[in-house]
Amino acid sequence: AQSVSQHNHHVILSEAASLELGCNYSYGGTVNLFWYVQYPGQHLQLLLKYFSGDPLVKGIKGFEAEFIKSKFSFNLRKPSVQWSDTAEYFCAVNAQGGADGLTFGKGTHLIIQP
Amino acid sequence: DAGITQSPRHKVTETGTPVTLRCHQTENHRYMYWYRQDPGHGLRLIHYSYGVKDTDKGEVSDGYSVSRSKTEDFLLTLESATSSQTSVYFCAIRKTSGSHTYEQYFGPGTRLTVT
């Protein structure tokens, strides 16, 4: 079975600071990796995904993530955060080609202070 | 927007009563999922469906049943609601984004409170 660990449960940053949110997964096979964002009171939106190929993937709103296979990691980054990035961020994984659902981390609550 | 609606959006019910949540999609996707979201737990899979009348259990399926009689509708039923089932419930569909690659898109959620 897969598992996902997000290291930071709460992160507080000032605007224009750089962001890195950690995500590690546990699974013995080939995986698909995702980051979702949930703005207050809203549903989950897909930020970015990794299936194969270039381990550095770019998503919406200036976010990017790097897949490091040797470390089982898929960290989310953004060079300069904005107040509007305040949200909950979830890392998720599933087996490549698998039909079952995603396994999510517990989430990171990010607060950006103006 | 993946054409997913959920109903009701909010519901308060009493312990022991049956509750059915509905997920409706307009894009004819084969795979549909039900998750629950709880603080400190992220999202956890309850049940999923891979076609009409084809369903399977997820990580937290105890106390829940599902049905899919039409492609567009996936129903989640709590036969006898308990306070531990107070949660936000999200439906999702799976879209193909390439060869053997898939993405899940989520509905707006149903906030269920069991008193």
Short mmCIF file of C-alpha atoms in Angstrom, two decimals:
data_model
loop_
_atom_site.label_atom_id
_atom_site.label_comp_id
_atom_site.label_asym_id
_atom_site.label_seq_id
_atom_site.Cartn_x
_atom_site.Cartn_y
_atom_site.Cartn_z
CA ALA A 1 0.00 0.00 0.00
CA GLN A 2 1.08 3.54 -0.66
CA SER A 3 1.60 6.20 1.97
CA VAL A 4 2.39 9.90 1.74
CA SER A 5 4.09 12.08 4.32
CA GLN A 6 3.99 15.84 4.32
CA HIS A 7 6.53 17.22 6.73
CA ASN A 8 5.09 20.63 7.49
CA HIS A 9 1.54 20.84 8.80
CA HIS A 10 1.52 24.62 9.19
CA VAL A 11 3.73 27.12 7.40
CA ILE A 12 3.63 30.88 7.79
CA LEU A 13 5.52 33.07 5.33
CA SER A 14 5.64 36.71 4.36
CA GLU A 15 4.78 37.84 0.86
CA ALA A 16 7.64 37.48 -1.63
CA ALA A 17 9.31 34.75 0.42
CA SER A 18 10.28 31.51 -1.28
CA LEU A 19 8.29 28.38 -0.56
CA GLU A 20 9.19 24.74 -0.38
CA LEU A 21 6.77 22.13 0.93
CA GLY A 22 8.08 18.64 1.49
CA CYS A 23 6.40 15.43 0.34
CA ASN A 24 7.72 11.89 0.62
CA TYR A 25 5.92 8.77 -0.48
CA SER A 26 6.25 5.10 0.11
CA TYR A 27 5.48 2.67 -2.67
CA GLY A 28 7.37 -0.16 -4.31
CA GLY A 29 6.37 0.44 -7.90
CA THR A 30 6.02 3.22 -10.44
CA VAL A 31 3.86 6.08 -9.28
CA ASN A 32 2.02 9.12 -10.47
CA LEU A 33 2.47 12.15 -8.22
CA PHE A 34 0.22 15.15 -7.71
CA TRP A 35 -0.08 18.37 -5.78
CA TYR A 36 -3.53 19.77 -5.10
CA VAL A 37 -4.48 23.11 -3.56
CA GLN A 38 -7.62 23.89 -1.60
CA TYR A 39 -8.45 27.56 -1.09
CA PRO A 40 -10.63 28.38 1.93
CA GLY A 41 -14.14 27.02 1.45
CA GLN A 42 -13.40 25.56 -1.97
CA HIS A 43 -12.80 22.17 -3.52
CA LEU A 44 -9.44 20.71 -4.46
CA GLN A 45 -7.76 21.98 -7.60
CA LEU A 46 -4.93 20.24 -9.38
CA LEU A 47 -1.73 22.30 -9.18
CA LEU A 48 0.62 20.00 -11.02
CA LYS A 49 1.41 16.38 -11.74
CA TYR A 50 4.27 14.06 -12.56
CA PHE A 51 3.86 10.91 -14.63
CA SER A 52 7.25 10.37 -16.28
CA GLY A 53 10.06 12.18 -18.07
CA ASP A 54 11.53 15.47 -16.90
CA PRO A 55 11.52 15.30 -13.08
CA LEU A 56 11.00 19.06 -12.81
CA VAL A 57 7.37 19.83 -13.54
CA LYS A 58 5.68 23.19 -13.75
CA GLY A 59 2.10 23.82 -12.77
CA ILE A 60 -0.35 26.63 -12.53
CA LYS A 61 0.12 29.89 -10.60
CA GLY A 62 3.92 29.72 -10.78
CA PHE A 63 4.32 26.50 -8.80
CA GLU A 64 6.78 23.79 -9.67
CA ALA A 65 7.78 20.46 -8.16
CA GLU A 66 10.77 18.18 -8.46
CA PHE A 67 10.56 14.41 -8.41
CA ILE A 68 13.65 12.81 -6.86
CA LYS A 69 13.23 9.08 -7.29
CA SER A 70 16.15 8.12 -5.04
CA LYS A 71 14.63 10.08 -2.18
CA PHE A 72 10.98 9.15 -2.90
CA SER A 73 10.27 12.86 -2.78
CA PHE A 74 8.11 15.30 -4.70
CA ASN A 75 8.61 18.72 -3.12
CA LEU A 76 6.55 21.73 -4.13
CA ARG A 77 8.25 25.08 -4.70
CA LYS A 78 7.43 28.65 -5.57
CA PRO A 79 10.09 31.37 -5.80
CA SER A 80 7.92 34.22 -4.49
CA VAL A 81 4.61 33.66 -2.73
CA GLN A 82 1.63 35.99 -2.72
CA TRP A 83 -1.08 36.58 -0.15
CA SER A 84 -3.48 34.74 -2.50
CA ASP A 85 -1.45 31.54 -2.07
CA THR A 86 -2.91 31.14 1.41
CA ALA A 87 -4.49 27.69 1.23
CA GLU A 88 -4.18 24.03 2.14
CA TYR A 89 -1.79 22.01 -0.02
CA PHE A 90 -2.02 18.26 -0.48
CA CYS A 91 0.46 15.85 -1.98
CA ALA A 92 -1.05 12.68 -3.47
CA VAL A 93 0.13 9.50 -5.15
CA ASN A 94 -1.26 6.52 -6.96
CA ALA A 95 0.16 3.55 -8.76
CA GLN A 96 0.84 4.33 -12.39
CA GLY A 97 -2.07 3.15 -14.45
CA GLY A 98 -3.95 2.18 -11.33
CA ALA A 99 -7.71 2.50 -11.18
CA ASP A 100 -8.00 2.91 -7.46
CA GLY A 101 -8.02 6.24 -5.75
CA LEU A 102 -5.34 8.64 -4.71
CA THR A 103 -3.49 8.35 -1.43
CA PHE A 104 -3.16 11.79 0.12
CA GLY A 105 -0.83 13.31 2.65
CA LYS A 106 -2.38 15.05 5.62
CA GLY A 107 -1.91 18.46 4.08
CA THR A 108 0.04 21.64 4.77
CA HIS A 109 -1.80 24.75 5.83
CA LEU A 110 0.04 27.70 4.30
CA ILE A 111 -0.58 31.22 5.54
CA ILE A 112 0.95 34.16 3.69
CA GLN A 113 1.16 37.36 5.67
CA PRO A 114 0.94 40.64 3.74
CA ASP B 1 -14.44 22.63 -14.02
CA ALA B 2 -14.96 18.90 -14.64
CA GLY B 3 -18.75 19.08 -14.73
CA ILE B 4 -19.23 17.58 -11.27
CA THR B 5 -22.03 18.54 -8.96
CA GLN B 6 -22.78 17.22 -5.51
CA SER B 7 -26.03 17.33 -3.58
CA PRO B 8 -26.87 18.35 -1.01
CA ARG B 9 -24.06 20.80 -0.34
CA HIS B 10 -24.82 20.92 3.37
CA LYS B 11 -26.74 18.53 5.56
CA VAL B 12 -27.38 18.14 9.25
CA THR B 13 -28.80 14.83 10.37
CA GLU B 14 -29.33 12.88 13.55
CA THR B 15 -27.44 9.81 14.68
CA GLY B 16 -29.04 6.62 13.39
CA THR B 17 -30.73 8.11 10.34
CA PRO B 18 -29.91 7.05 6.78
CA VAL B 19 -28.28 9.61 4.51
CA THR B 20 -27.60 9.54 0.78
CA LEU B 21 -25.22 11.88 -0.97
CA ARG B 22 -25.30 12.27 -4.72
CA CYS B 23 -22.52 12.94 -7.18
CA HIS B 24 -23.46 13.83 -10.73
CA GLN B 25 -21.11 14.24 -13.69
CA THR B 26 -21.86 15.47 -17.17
CA GLU B 27 -18.79 14.22 -19.09
CA ASN B 28 -19.41 10.46 -19.16
CA HIS B 29 -16.28 9.45 -17.24
CA ARG B 30 -16.00 5.79 -16.36
CA TYR B 31 -14.26 6.14 -12.98
CA MET B 32 -15.79 7.94 -10.01
CA TYR B 33 -14.64 8.19 -6.40
CA TRP B 34 -15.89 9.18 -2.96
CA TYR B 35 -13.48 10.66 -0.39
CA ARG B 36 -13.93 12.12 3.04
CA GLN B 37 -11.85 15.02 4.35
CA ASP B 38 -11.14 15.42 8.04
CA PRO B 39 -8.74 17.80 9.79
CA GLY B 40 -5.37 16.18 10.28
CA HIS B 41 -6.17 13.28 7.94
CA GLY B 42 -6.20 14.80 4.48
CA LEU B 43 -8.54 13.00 2.12
CA ARG B 44 -9.25 9.30 2.43
CA LEU B 45 -10.89 7.07 -0.15
CA ILE B 46 -14.24 5.56 0.83
CA HIS B 47 -15.38 3.73 -2.31
CA TYR B 48 -14.85 3.99 -6.02
CA SER B 49 -16.58 2.85 -9.18
CA TYR B 50 -15.09 1.68 -12.46
CA GLY B 51 -18.35 1.43 -14.35
CA VAL B 52 -22.08 1.02 -14.00
CA LYS B 53 -22.76 -1.43 -11.18
CA ASP B 54 -18.99 -1.93 -10.67
CA THR B 55 -17.69 -0.65 -7.35
CA ASP B 56 -14.92 -1.40 -4.90
CA LYS B 57 -13.95 -0.46 -1.35
CA GLY B 58 -11.41 2.10 -0.34
CA GLU B 59 -9.45 2.71 2.83
CA VAL B 60 -12.38 3.80 5.03
CA SER B 61 -15.41 1.97 3.66
CA ASP B 62 -16.92 0.70 6.92
CA GLY B 63 -20.39 2.19 7.48
CA TYR B 64 -20.76 3.29 3.86
CA SER B 65 -22.29 1.77 0.75
CA VAL B 66 -22.39 3.03 -2.82
CA SER B 67 -24.40 2.49 -5.95
CA ARG B 68 -23.98 3.38 -9.58
CA SER B 69 -26.94 2.58 -11.77
CA LYS B 70 -26.10 5.20 -14.41
CA THR B 71 -22.76 6.45 -15.68
CA GLU B 72 -23.47 9.99 -14.56
CA ASP B 73 -24.54 9.30 -10.96
CA PHE B 74 -22.60 7.84 -8.04
CA LEU B 75 -24.46 7.65 -4.74
CA LEU B 76 -22.92 7.34 -1.29
CA THR B 77 -25.17 6.03 1.49
CA LEU B 78 -24.66 6.07 5.21
CA GLU B 79 -27.09 3.39 6.34
CA SER B 80 -27.17 4.61 9.94
CA ALA B 81 -25.23 7.82 10.44
CA THR B 82 -22.85 8.17 13.38
CA SER B 83 -21.09 11.23 14.78
CA SER B 84 -17.76 9.87 13.48
CA GLN B 85 -19.12 10.32 9.96
CA THR B 86 -19.33 14.08 10.40
CA SER B 87 -17.03 15.20 7.62
CA VAL B 88 -16.75 16.89 4.25
CA TYR B 89 -17.38 14.45 1.42
CA PHE B 90 -15.84 14.94 -1.99
CA CYS B 91 -16.66 13.17 -5.19
CA ALA B 92 -14.06 12.90 -7.95
CA ILE B 93 -13.84 11.70 -11.52
CA ARG B 94 -10.86 10.36 -13.39
CA LYS B 95 -9.85 11.92 -16.70
CA THR B 96 -7.36 10.53 -19.13
CA SER B 97 -4.54 12.99 -19.76
CA GLY B 98 -2.37 10.84 -22.01
CA SER B 99 -1.29 7.27 -22.60
CA HIS B 100 -1.97 5.43 -19.33
CA THR B 101 -1.94 8.68 -17.40
CA TYR B 102 -4.91 9.91 -15.44
CA GLU B 103 -5.92 12.87 -13.33
CA GLN B 104 -8.65 13.19 -10.77
CA TYR B 105 -10.91 16.21 -10.57
CA PHE B 106 -13.03 16.99 -7.58
CA GLY B 107 -16.55 18.20 -6.98
CA PRO B 108 -17.47 21.06 -4.64
CA GLY B 109 -18.05 18.83 -1.61
CA THR B 110 -20.87 18.08 0.82
CA ARG B 111 -20.54 19.13 4.43
CA LEU B 112 -22.32 16.57 6.59
CA THR B 113 -22.93 17.04 10.29
CA VAL B 114 -24.28 14.16 12.36
CA THR B 115 -25.70 15.29 15.71
#
